[in-house]
């Protein structure tokens, strides 16, 4: 849970200062081959604002992911205090529907991801109930469920009449070495491996380390799954009090790139084309990415073709940012 007003004011000021610094699905095979041609070395263009999100029920967008089942549409969710709802929208910011996640509760939802699941050739959404500011939760939960198919009729449905998703699987997770606060969930698009990246301790403006943990499917839905420690991620030198506190991330749909963000900056890592072990991506250098101004930016994802990033921010009618690869 966050002290929203204070964070909003401080982060808004810090962001403005910072800006002054210089297939897992058969149908996606062709797309994956095209994405393989892109790489980190090309960099990104300056950020632009595509739209603002018109759905007033989206007031604390804490994660974003590109739909696999519904081309050119995106999913988001609110932070703590909303309930187990997901929201769909397009690149013009237009509302495309709201769903209640069946068999789920929302304590502190922090991120959303997409990837394979128990049924072959099906797209699953993953909701990360992993926030733990006080580091007291005995376990955290990631909800896994089939991605809904969106129709034109869904656009006019009110939240009070939200459609129900297919029943979700509650994947309970525990760190092997303590309790952590985290806001980043990643799902590998081919293997389905689940990654959680911790947030640096608060307040600690000089910290440059986040910890990476993973779990390998199939996941137990009866017992608590113990995460495995992968490595530490060394972040660049902080430029403000809120730098290096990772709040969102995504893996490109070909599994070759990872994008992360904190409240102010974006970062990308790329797996060398000849590398087959995905975990070697964490050994690669971080490329810094200029993001659009965000009052409290927590959501970032790849566009489905991998040629752009999209961002959201907390607050009512938040901006939808796009950063196109050069």
Coordinates of C-alpha atoms in Angstrom, one line a residue:
X1 CA 0.0 0.0 0.0
X2 CA 1.4 3.5 -0.8
X3 CA 1.1 7.0 0.6
X4 CA -0.3 8.1 -2.8
X5 CA -0.4 11.9 -2.4
X6 CA 3.1 12.3 -1.2
X7 CA 4.6 9.9 -3.7
X8 CA 2.6 11.5 -6.6
X9 CA 4.0 15.0 -5.7
X10 CA 7.6 13.9 -5.2
X11 CA 7.8 11.6 -8.1
X12 CA 6.2 14.2 -10.4
X13 CA 8.8 16.7 -9.5
X14 CA 11.6 14.1 -9.8
X15 CA 10.4 13.0 -13.2
X16 CA 10.5 16.5 -14.5
X17 CA 14.1 16.9 -13.3
X18 CA 15.1 13.7 -14.8
X19 CA 13.8 14.6 -18.2
X20 CA 16.3 17.4 -18.3
X21 CA 19.1 14.7 -18.3
X22 CA 20.9 14.5 -21.4
X23 CA 5.3 -17.8 -29.6
X24 CA 4.2 -20.0 -28.1
X25 CA 1.0 -19.9 -30.3
X26 CA 1.3 -21.4 -33.8
X27 CA -0.3 -18.3 -35.3
X28 CA 2.5 -16.2 -33.9
X29 CA 5.4 -18.0 -35.7
X30 CA 5.7 -15.5 -38.5
X31 CA 5.6 -12.6 -36.0
X32 CA 8.3 -14.2 -33.9
X33 CA 10.6 -14.5 -36.9
X34 CA 10.1 -10.9 -37.8
X35 CA 10.9 -9.8 -34.2
X36 CA 14.1 -11.7 -34.2
X37 CA 15.5 -9.1 -36.6
X38 CA 15.3 -6.3 -33.9
X39 CA 17.9 -5.8 -31.2
X40 CA 18.8 -3.4 -28.4
X41 CA 21.7 -1.7 -30.3
X42 CA 19.3 0.3 -32.4
X43 CA 17.9 2.2 -29.4
X44 CA 14.6 4.1 -29.2
X45 CA 13.1 7.3 -30.5
X46 CA 11.9 10.0 -28.2
X47 CA 8.7 9.1 -26.3
X48 CA 5.3 10.3 -27.5
X49 CA 1.8 10.3 -26.0
X50 CA -0.7 8.2 -28.0
X51 CA -3.8 9.0 -25.9
X52 CA -5.2 9.1 -22.4
X53 CA -7.2 6.1 -21.1
X54 CA -10.8 7.1 -21.0
X55 CA -12.1 4.4 -18.6
X56 CA -12.5 6.3 -15.3
X57 CA -12.4 3.0 -13.5
X58 CA -8.7 2.8 -14.4
X59 CA -7.3 5.1 -11.7
X60 CA -4.1 3.3 -10.6
X61 CA -2.8 1.5 -13.6
X62 CA 0.0 -0.6 -12.2
X63 CA 0.8 -2.9 -15.1
X64 CA 0.2 -3.3 -18.9
X65 CA 0.6 -6.1 -21.4
X66 CA -0.2 -6.6 -25.1
X67 CA -3.0 -9.0 -25.8
X68 CA -2.1 -12.1 -27.8
X69 CA -5.7 -13.1 -28.6
X70 CA -7.0 -9.6 -29.4
X71 CA -4.7 -7.8 -31.9
X72 CA -3.8 -4.2 -31.1
X73 CA -5.5 -4.3 -27.7
X74 CA -4.0 -4.1 -24.2
X75 CA -4.7 -5.2 -20.7
X76 CA -4.2 -3.3 -17.4
X77 CA -5.3 -3.5 -13.8
X78 CA -5.3 -1.2 -10.8
X79 CA -3.0 -1.3 -7.8
X80 CA -4.4 -2.1 -4.3
X81 CA -7.9 -1.0 -3.3
X82 CA -9.8 -1.9 -6.5
X83 CA -10.7 -5.6 -6.6
X84 CA -9.9 -8.5 -8.9
X85 CA -10.6 -6.6 -12.2
X86 CA -8.8 -6.3 -15.5
X87 CA -9.5 -3.7 -18.1
X88 CA -9.0 -3.7 -21.9
X89 CA -8.3 -0.7 -24.0
X90 CA -6.9 0.2 -27.5
X91 CA -4.1 2.5 -28.6
X92 CA -6.6 5.4 -28.8
X93 CA -7.3 5.0 -25.1
X94 CA -10.8 3.7 -25.8
X95 CA -12.4 1.4 -23.3
X96 CA -12.8 -2.2 -24.6
X97 CA -14.2 -3.9 -21.6
X98 CA -13.8 -5.0 -18.0
X99 CA -13.6 -8.5 -16.5
X100 CA -13.7 -9.8 -13.0
X101 CA -11.0 -12.5 -12.4
X102 CA -12.8 -15.6 -11.2
X103 CA -11.5 -17.2 -8.0
X104 CA -9.2 -14.3 -7.2
X105 CA -8.7 -11.7 -4.6
X106 CA -6.7 -8.5 -4.8
X107 CA -4.4 -7.6 -1.9
X108 CA -1.7 -5.7 -3.7
X109 CA -1.7 -6.3 -7.5
X110 CA 1.5 -4.9 -9.0
X111 CA 1.9 -6.3 -12.5
X112 CA 0.4 -8.3 -15.3
X113 CA 2.0 -10.7 -17.8
X114 CA 1.0 -13.0 -20.6
X115 CA 2.3 -16.4 -21.8
X116 CA 1.6 -20.1 -22.2
X117 CA -0.2 -22.2 -19.5
X118 CA -1.6 -25.6 -18.8
X119 CA -3.5 -25.9 -22.1
X120 CA -1.3 -26.1 -25.2
X121 CA -1.5 -23.2 -27.7
X122 CA -3.7 -21.1 -25.4
X123 CA -2.9 -17.6 -24.1
X124 CA -2.9 -17.1 -20.4
X125 CA -2.9 -13.9 -18.4
X126 CA -1.0 -13.7 -15.1
X127 CA -1.8 -11.2 -12.3
X128 CA 0.9 -10.6 -9.8
X129 CA -0.4 -10.1 -6.2
X130 CA 3.1 -9.7 -5.0
X131 CA 3.3 -6.3 -3.3
X132 CA 4.5 -6.5 0.3
X133 CA 5.7 -3.1 1.5
X134 CA 6.1 -4.3 5.1
X135 CA 7.5 -7.7 4.2
X136 CA 5.1 -9.6 6.3
X137 CA 3.2 -11.9 3.8
X138 CA 3.7 -15.6 4.4
X139 CA 3.4 -16.1 0.6
X140 CA 2.6 -14.1 -2.5
X141 CA 0.2 -15.1 -5.3
X142 CA 0.1 -15.0 -9.0
X143 CA -3.2 -15.7 -10.7
X144 CA -3.2 -17.6 -14.0
X145 CA -6.2 -17.7 -16.3
X146 CA -7.2 -18.0 -19.9
X147 CA -7.1 -14.7 -21.7
X148 CA -10.7 -13.5 -22.5
X149 CA -11.8 -13.0 -26.1
X150 CA -12.9 -9.3 -26.6
X151 CA -15.9 -8.4 -28.7
X152 CA -17.3 -5.0 -29.6
X153 CA -20.2 -5.5 -27.1
X154 CA -17.7 -5.6 -24.2
X155 CA -16.9 -1.9 -24.6
X156 CA -20.2 -0.7 -23.1
X157 CA -20.3 -3.0 -20.1
X158 CA -20.1 -1.3 -16.8
X159 CA -17.8 -2.5 -14.0
X160 CA -20.8 -3.4 -11.9
X161 CA -21.8 -5.9 -14.7
X162 CA -18.3 -7.0 -15.5
X163 CA -17.9 -10.3 -17.3
X164 CA -16.3 -13.2 -15.4
X165 CA -13.1 -14.7 -16.7
X166 CA -12.5 -18.4 -16.8
X167 CA -11.6 -19.8 -13.3
X168 CA -8.1 -18.7 -12.3
X169 CA -5.4 -20.8 -10.8
X170 CA -3.9 -19.4 -7.6
X171 CA -0.1 -20.0 -7.8
X172 CA 1.2 -19.4 -4.3
X173 CA 4.9 -18.5 -4.1
X174 CA 7.5 -18.1 -1.4
X175 CA 11.0 -16.7 -1.6
X176 CA 13.7 -19.2 -0.5
X177 CA 15.6 -16.6 1.7
X178 CA 13.1 -14.1 3.3
X179 CA 10.4 -11.7 2.4
X180 CA 10.6 -9.0 -0.3
X181 CA 8.5 -6.3 -1.8
X182 CA 8.2 -6.7 -5.6
X183 CA 6.4 -5.1 -8.5
X184 CA 7.8 -6.9 -11.6
X185 CA 6.3 -10.1 -13.0
X186 CA 7.7 -11.7 -16.2
X187 CA 6.5 -14.8 -18.0
X188 CA 8.7 -16.4 -20.7
X189 CA 6.6 -16.6 -23.9
X190 CA 8.0 -20.1 -24.8
X191 CA 8.9 -21.9 -21.6
X192 CA 6.3 -20.3 -19.3
X193 CA 8.9 -19.8 -16.7
X194 CA 7.8 -17.2 -14.1
X195 CA 10.2 -14.4 -12.9
X196 CA 9.8 -12.0 -10.1
X197 CA 12.2 -9.1 -9.6
X198 CA 12.3 -7.4 -6.2
X199 CA 12.1 -3.7 -5.5
X200 CA 15.1 -2.1 -3.7
X201 CA 14.5 -1.3 0.0
X202 CA 12.7 1.9 0.8
X203 CA 14.0 4.4 1.7
X204 CA 17.4 3.6 0.2
X205 CA 18.2 6.1 -2.6
X206 CA 21.7 4.7 -3.1
X207 CA 20.8 1.0 -3.7
X208 CA 21.5 -0.4 -7.1
X209 CA 20.6 -4.0 -6.6
X210 CA 17.4 -5.9 -7.3
X211 CA 17.0 -9.7 -6.9
X212 CA 15.7 -12.0 -9.5
X213 CA 13.7 -15.2 -8.7
X214 CA 12.0 -17.7 -10.9
X215 CA 9.7 -20.7 -10.8
X216 CA 9.4 -23.4 -13.5
X217 CA 6.1 -24.9 -14.6
X218 CA 4.0 -26.9 -14.0
X219 CA 3.1 -24.9 -10.9
X220 CA 1.3 -26.5 -7.9
X221 CA -2.1 -25.0 -7.1
X222 CA -2.3 -27.0 -3.9
X223 CA 1.0 -26.4 -2.2
X224 CA 3.2 -23.3 -2.0
X225 CA 5.8 -23.1 -4.7
X226 CA 9.3 -22.1 -3.6
X227 CA 11.0 -19.7 -5.9
X228 CA 14.6 -20.2 -6.9
X229 CA 17.1 -17.3 -6.7
X230 CA 18.7 -16.5 -10.1
X231 CA 21.0 -13.5 -9.6
X232 CA 21.2 -9.9 -8.6
X233 CA 20.5 -7.2 -11.2
X234 CA 22.9 -4.2 -11.0
X235 CA 21.1 -1.0 -11.9
X236 CA 22.6 2.3 -13.0
X237 CA 23.7 5.0 -10.6
X238 CA 20.5 6.6 -9.1
X239 CA 19.7 10.1 -10.4
X240 CA 17.0 10.8 -7.7
X241 CA 15.4 9.4 -4.6
X242 CA 13.0 7.2 -6.6
X243 CA 15.4 5.8 -9.2
X244 CA 16.1 2.1 -9.3
X245 CA 12.9 1.0 -7.6
X246 CA 11.6 -1.3 -10.3
X247 CA 7.9 -1.1 -10.9
X248 CA 7.2 -2.9 -14.1
X249 CA 8.6 -5.1 -16.9
X250 CA 7.9 -7.4 -19.8
X251 CA 9.6 -10.0 -22.0
X252 CA 9.3 -9.5 -25.8
X253 CA 7.1 -12.1 -27.5
X254 CA 10.1 -13.8 -29.1
X255 CA 11.8 -14.2 -25.7
X256 CA 14.9 -12.2 -26.8
X257 CA 14.5 -8.9 -24.9
X258 CA 13.5 -7.8 -21.4
X259 CA 12.3 -4.3 -20.6
X260 CA 12.0 -2.9 -17.1
X261 CA 11.1 0.5 -15.6
X262 CA 11.3 2.3 -12.4
X263 CA 9.3 5.5 -11.6
X264 CA 11.4 7.5 -14.0
X265 CA 13.5 5.5 -16.4
X266 CA 13.3 2.5 -18.7
X267 CA 15.9 -0.2 -19.2
X268 CA 16.4 -3.0 -21.8
X269 CA 18.4 -6.2 -21.9
X270 CA 18.9 -8.3 -25.0
X271 CA 19.9 -11.9 -25.3
X272 CA 22.6 -12.5 -28.0
X273 CA 21.1 -14.2 -31.0
X274 CA 23.3 -17.3 -30.6
X275 CA 22.4 -17.7 -26.9
X276 CA 19.9 -20.4 -25.9
X277 CA 19.9 -20.1 -22.1
X278 CA 17.5 -17.2 -21.3
X279 CA 19.0 -16.7 -17.9
X280 CA 22.1 -15.4 -19.5
X281 CA 20.1 -12.3 -20.4
X282 CA 20.7 -11.0 -16.8
X283 CA 24.5 -10.9 -17.6
X284 CA 23.9 -8.5 -20.5
X285 CA 24.4 -4.7 -20.2
X286 CA 21.4 -2.5 -19.4
X287 CA 20.5 0.1 -22.0
X288 CA 18.7 3.1 -20.6
X289 CA 15.5 4.3 -22.3
X290 CA 13.9 7.7 -22.1
X291 CA 10.2 7.4 -21.1
X292 CA 7.4 9.8 -21.3
X293 CA 6.6 12.0 -18.3
X294 CA 4.7 9.9 -15.8
X295 CA 3.4 11.1 -12.4
X296 CA 3.8 7.6 -10.9
X297 CA 4.8 5.3 -13.7
X298 CA 4.5 1.6 -13.0
X299 CA 3.5 -0.1 -16.2
X300 CA 5.6 -0.9 -19.3
X301 CA 5.3 -3.5 -22.0
X302 CA 6.4 -4.4 -25.5
X303 CA 4.1 -3.9 -28.5
X304 CA 3.3 -7.3 -29.9
X305 CA 5.6 -6.8 -32.8
X306 CA 8.5 -5.9 -30.5
X307 CA 9.1 -2.6 -32.3
X308 CA 7.8 -0.3 -29.6
X309 CA 7.2 0.1 -25.9
X310 CA 4.0 1.3 -24.2
X311 CA 3.7 2.8 -20.8
X312 CA 0.9 3.7 -18.4
X313 CA 0.8 5.8 -15.2
X314 CA -1.2 5.9 -12.1
X315 CA -4.0 8.5 -11.8
X316 CA -7.4 9.0 -13.5
X317 CA -7.2 9.3 -17.3
X318 CA -3.5 8.4 -17.3
X319 CA -1.4 9.0 -20.4
X320 CA -0.6 6.1 -22.8
X321 CA 3.0 6.5 -23.9
X322 CA 4.7 4.9 -26.8
X323 CA 8.5 4.7 -27.5
X324 CA 9.3 3.4 -31.0
X325 CA 12.4 1.4 -31.7
X326 CA 14.8 3.2 -34.2

